[in-house]
mmCIF file of C-alpha atoms in Angstrom:
data_model
loop_
_atom_site.group_PDB
_atom_site.id
_atom_site.type_symbol
_atom_site.label_atom_id
_atom_site.label_comp_id
_atom_site.label_asym_id
_atom_site.label_seq_id
_atom_site.Cartn_x
_atom_site.Cartn_y
_atom_site.Cartn_z
ATOM 1 C CA GLN A 1 0.158 0.054 -0.250
ATOM 2 C CA LEU A 2 3.089 2.884 0.744
ATOM 3 C CA ARG A 3 4.308 1.571 -2.928
ATOM 4 C CA ALA A 4 1.687 2.848 -4.528
ATOM 5 C CA TYR A 5 1.383 6.801 -1.881
ATOM 6 C CA TYR A 6 4.650 6.682 -2.883
ATOM 7 C CA ILE A 7 4.275 6.921 -7.080
ATOM 8 C CA ARG A 8 1.404 8.795 -6.683
ATOM 9 C CA VAL A 9 3.903 11.129 -4.242
ATOM 10 C CA LYS A 10 6.227 11.318 -7.025
ATOM 11 C CA ALA A 11 3.881 11.793 -9.631
ATOM 12 C CA LEU A 12 2.546 14.853 -8.282
ATOM 13 C CA ALA A 13 6.684 16.073 -7.793
ATOM 14 C CA SER A 14 6.894 15.350 -10.827
ATOM 15 C CA GLN A 15 3.826 18.048 -12.006
ATOM 16 C CA ALA A 16 5.814 20.589 -9.321
ATOM 17 C CA GLU A 17 2.332 19.581 -7.304
ATOM 18 C CA MET A 18 4.759 19.824 -4.476
ATOM 19 C CA GLU A 19 1.735 20.864 -1.223
ATOM 20 C CA PRO A 20 -0.708 18.222 -2.436
ATOM 21 C CA ALA A 21 2.716 15.911 -2.308
ATOM 22 C CA VAL A 22 3.502 16.328 0.805
ATOM 23 C CA ASP A 23 0.251 16.023 2.060
ATOM 24 C CA VAL A 24 -0.441 12.488 0.299
ATOM 25 C CA GLY A 25 2.748 11.439 1.468
ATOM 26 C CA LEU A 26 2.830 12.322 5.352
ATOM 27 C CA GLU A 27 -0.993 10.685 4.669
ATOM 28 C CA ALA A 28 0.749 7.483 4.100
ATOM 29 C CA MET A 29 3.790 7.551 7.024
ATOM 30 C CA LYS A 30 0.216 8.108 9.149
ATOM 31 C CA LEU A 31 -0.314 3.516 8.185
ATOM 32 C CA VAL A 32 3.593 3.308 9.973
ATOM 33 C CA GLY A 33 2.637 5.578 12.809
ATOM 34 C CA VAL A 34 4.748 8.475 11.972
ATOM 35 C CA LYS A 35 1.942 11.519 12.688
ATOM 36 C CA MET A 36 3.516 14.653 11.808
ATOM 37 C CA PRO A 37 1.806 17.754 14.176
ATOM 38 C CA SER A 38 -0.583 19.868 12.621
ATOM 39 C CA ARG A 39 -0.793 22.132 15.134
ATOM 40 C CA ASN A 40 2.950 24.074 17.122
ATOM 41 C CA VAL A 41 4.218 22.754 14.266
ATOM 42 C CA LEU A 42 7.573 25.552 15.328
ATOM 43 C CA MET A 43 8.080 23.906 19.333
ATOM 44 C CA HIS A 44 7.436 20.188 17.737
ATOM 45 C CA THR A 45 10.484 21.093 15.120
ATOM 46 C CA LEU A 46 12.733 22.492 18.030
ATOM 47 C CA PHE A 47 12.194 19.068 20.430
ATOM 48 C CA ASP A 48 13.062 16.200 17.282
ATOM 49 C CA LEU A 49 16.258 19.506 16.429
ATOM 50 C CA ALA A 50 16.995 18.129 19.859
ATOM 51 C CA LYS A 51 16.608 14.669 20.023
ATOM 52 C CA THR A 52 18.903 14.586 16.300
ATOM 53 C CA ARG A 53 21.375 16.369 17.623
ATOM 54 C CA CYS A 54 21.581 14.113 21.464
ATOM 55 C CA LEU A 55 21.059 10.756 18.366
ATOM 56 C CA MET A 56 24.329 12.062 16.485
ATOM 57 C CA LYS A 57 26.826 13.675 18.209
ATOM 58 C CA ARG A 58 28.161 10.868 18.779
ATOM 59 C CA LYS A 59 28.645 9.675 15.619
ATOM 60 C CA CYS A 60 31.793 9.714 13.458
ATOM 61 C CA VAL A 61 31.558 7.510 9.331
ATOM 62 C CA GLU A 62 32.764 4.111 10.543
ATOM 63 C CA ASP A 63 30.008 4.708 13.564
ATOM 64 C CA LEU A 64 27.305 4.415 10.696
ATOM 65 C CA LEU A 65 28.732 2.014 8.361
ATOM 66 C CA GLN A 66 28.231 -0.101 10.841
ATOM 67 C CA LEU A 67 24.757 -0.073 11.005
ATOM 68 C CA HIS A 68 22.784 -3.300 9.482
ATOM 69 C CA PRO A 69 20.576 -2.208 6.680
ATOM 70 C CA ILE A 70 16.905 -1.631 7.399
ATOM 71 C CA GLU A 71 16.123 -5.569 8.286
ATOM 72 C CA GLU A 72 11.523 -4.501 8.476
ATOM 73 C CA ARG A 73 10.138 -5.071 5.891
ATOM 74 C CA HIS A 74 7.253 -2.964 6.529
ATOM 75 C CA MET A 75 9.816 0.303 7.116
ATOM 76 C CA ILE A 76 11.395 -0.067 4.135
ATOM 77 C CA PRO A 77 8.925 1.916 1.606
ATOM 78 C CA ALA A 78 8.055 3.820 5.098
ATOM 79 C CA LEU A 79 11.205 5.111 4.899
ATOM 80 C CA ARG A 80 12.150 5.729 1.372
ATOM 81 C CA LEU A 81 8.940 7.723 0.819
ATOM 82 C CA MET A 82 9.676 9.507 4.292
ATOM 83 C CA ASN A 83 13.585 10.671 2.338
ATOM 84 C CA LEU A 84 11.255 11.794 -1.196
ATOM 85 C CA LEU A 85 9.330 14.320 1.635
ATOM 86 C CA CYS A 86 12.316 15.169 2.689
ATOM 87 C CA THR A 87 13.717 16.478 -0.186
ATOM 88 C CA ILE A 88 10.012 18.136 -1.416
ATOM 89 C CA SER A 89 9.282 19.269 1.352
ATOM 90 C CA ALA A 90 11.727 21.985 0.935
ATOM 91 C CA SER A 91 9.488 23.583 -1.364
ATOM 92 C CA GLY A 92 6.643 22.447 -0.874
ATOM 93 C CA LYS A 93 6.223 22.265 2.230
ATOM 94 C CA ARG A 94 8.548 24.367 3.967
ATOM 95 C CA THR A 95 7.845 24.494 7.512
ATOM 96 C CA LEU A 96 7.948 20.881 7.831
ATOM 97 C CA CYS A 97 10.869 19.945 5.797
ATOM 98 C CA PRO A 98 13.206 20.378 9.398
ATOM 99 C CA LEU A 99 10.826 18.602 10.934
ATOM 100 C CA ILE A 100 10.431 15.610 7.826
ATOM 101 C CA CYS A 101 14.302 15.661 8.411
ATOM 102 C CA PHE A 102 15.040 14.687 11.815
ATOM 103 C CA LYS A 103 12.021 12.328 11.289
ATOM 104 C CA SER A 104 13.927 10.940 8.994
ATOM 105 C CA VAL A 105 17.666 11.003 10.846
ATOM 106 C CA GLN A 106 15.759 9.257 14.016
ATOM 107 C CA LEU A 107 14.661 6.944 12.096
ATOM 108 C CA ASN A 108 16.936 6.007 9.451
ATOM 109 C CA MET A 109 19.057 5.738 12.776
ATOM 110 C CA LYS A 110 16.025 3.150 15.094
ATOM 111 C CA TYR A 111 15.553 0.506 12.035
ATOM 112 C CA GLY A 112 18.694 0.973 9.858
ATOM 113 C CA MET A 113 20.501 1.971 6.755
ATOM 114 C CA THR A 114 19.045 3.039 3.885
ATOM 115 C CA GLU A 115 19.730 4.161 0.315
ATOM 116 C CA GLY A 116 18.540 7.680 1.795
ATOM 117 C CA MET A 117 20.525 8.086 5.082
ATOM 118 C CA PRO A 118 23.647 9.359 3.054
ATOM 119 C CA ALA A 119 20.782 12.842 1.901
ATOM 120 C CA SER A 120 18.987 12.542 4.942
ATOM 121 C CA ILE A 121 22.019 13.697 6.452
ATOM 122 C CA ALA A 122 23.724 16.150 4.074
ATOM 123 C CA LEU A 123 20.145 18.152 4.867
ATOM 124 C CA TYR A 124 20.763 17.397 8.950
ATOM 125 C CA GLY A 125 23.755 18.901 8.202
ATOM 126 C CA ALA A 126 22.429 22.683 6.102
ATOM 127 C CA LEU A 127 19.848 23.413 8.336
ATOM 128 C CA LEU A 128 21.486 22.822 11.264
ATOM 129 C CA LEU A 129 23.768 25.855 9.075
ATOM 130 C CA ARG A 130 20.602 26.986 8.510
ATOM 131 C CA PHE A 131 19.115 26.958 12.399
ATOM 132 C CA GLY A 132 22.711 29.140 13.843
ATOM 133 C CA PHE A 133 24.949 25.693 14.577
ATOM 134 C CA SER A 134 28.853 25.700 14.218
ATOM 135 C CA ILE A 135 29.921 25.791 10.257
ATOM 136 C CA THR A 136 32.035 23.191 12.153
ATOM 137 C CA GLU A 137 29.227 21.064 12.963
ATOM 138 C CA ALA A 138 27.713 21.474 10.049
ATOM 139 C CA ALA A 139 30.829 20.286 7.899
ATOM 140 C CA LYS A 140 30.971 17.591 9.593
ATOM 141 C CA TYR A 141 27.481 15.649 8.493
ATOM 142 C CA SER A 142 28.253 16.918 4.886
ATOM 143 C CA GLU A 143 31.040 14.973 5.454
ATOM 144 C CA ILE A 144 29.669 11.862 6.974
ATOM 145 C CA ALA A 145 27.058 12.108 4.525
ATOM 146 C CA THR A 146 29.305 12.752 1.119
ATOM 147 C CA THR A 147 31.585 9.350 2.480
ATOM 148 C CA LEU A 148 29.147 7.048 3.337
ATOM 149 C CA GLN A 149 27.879 7.699 -0.054
ATOM 150 C CA GLN A 150 30.746 7.314 -2.049
ATOM 151 C CA ARG A 151 31.331 4.194 0.286
ATOM 152 C CA LEU A 152 27.769 2.093 -0.198
ATOM 153 C CA GLY A 153 27.667 3.101 -4.123
ATOM 154 C CA TYR A 154 23.613 5.045 -3.886
ATOM 155 C CA LYS A 155 23.472 5.993 -6.733
ATOM 156 C CA GLU A 156 19.528 6.936 -6.141
ATOM 157 C CA THR A 157 20.171 9.893 -3.551
ATOM 158 C CA ILE A 158 24.117 11.324 -5.841
ATOM 159 C CA ALA A 159 22.471 14.572 -6.797
ATOM 160 C CA ASN A 160 20.563 16.163 -3.653
ATOM 161 C CA VAL A 161 23.645 14.801 -0.858
ATOM 162 C CA THR A 162 25.953 16.676 -3.338
ATOM 163 C CA MET A 163 23.933 20.121 -3.906
ATOM 164 C CA LEU A 164 23.354 19.867 -0.423
ATOM 165 C CA THR A 165 26.752 19.344 1.303
ATOM 166 C CA TYR A 166 28.755 21.416 -2.236
ATOM 167 C CA GLY A 167 25.853 23.891 -2.645
ATOM 168 C CA ILE A 168 25.326 24.987 0.873
ATOM 169 C CA VAL A 169 27.655 24.114 4.113
ATOM 170 C CA PHE A 170 31.144 23.183 2.058
ATOM 171 C CA PRO A 171 31.881 26.995 0.384
ATOM 172 C CA PHE A 172 31.749 28.343 4.164
ATOM 173 C CA THR A 173 34.451 25.581 5.448
ATOM 174 C CA LYS A 174 36.445 24.801 1.923
ATOM 175 C CA PRO A 175 38.286 26.646 -0.828
#
């Protein structure tokens, strides 16, 4: 059933219908118990930012490479959809984009590595920079995302990782 939602979200996004695409995707995520708030979005975003920072604070590339691939079959399409929502919410429902990203990182850490994890980590780094955290911290996650992308050879998210790291974070840290 989530696969049908994923196809619907991709179809809407390909027609530049980003807000309806995000709405459909969030409706689908409810099927696996991932709910997004309709009110107090800022409060939830700040809470999930703190939760994600605690979860990722001491992680390095080697720690993430040791994450097992996702095993719970029902969560594979859910995480694939969540990773897609990270990308399209930046154009669709911008206020939900950080929250979707934080949830995506949390779910990947909980259930295991997916192809979209490097892109979620790259977006996480870019969001840290946007929220005023140190350039060093943002660059750390950009480096992790780039290294994961290269070592694991995931092709689906190369463009996202490259754009987020080299277009947003690395210009502040590398000549």
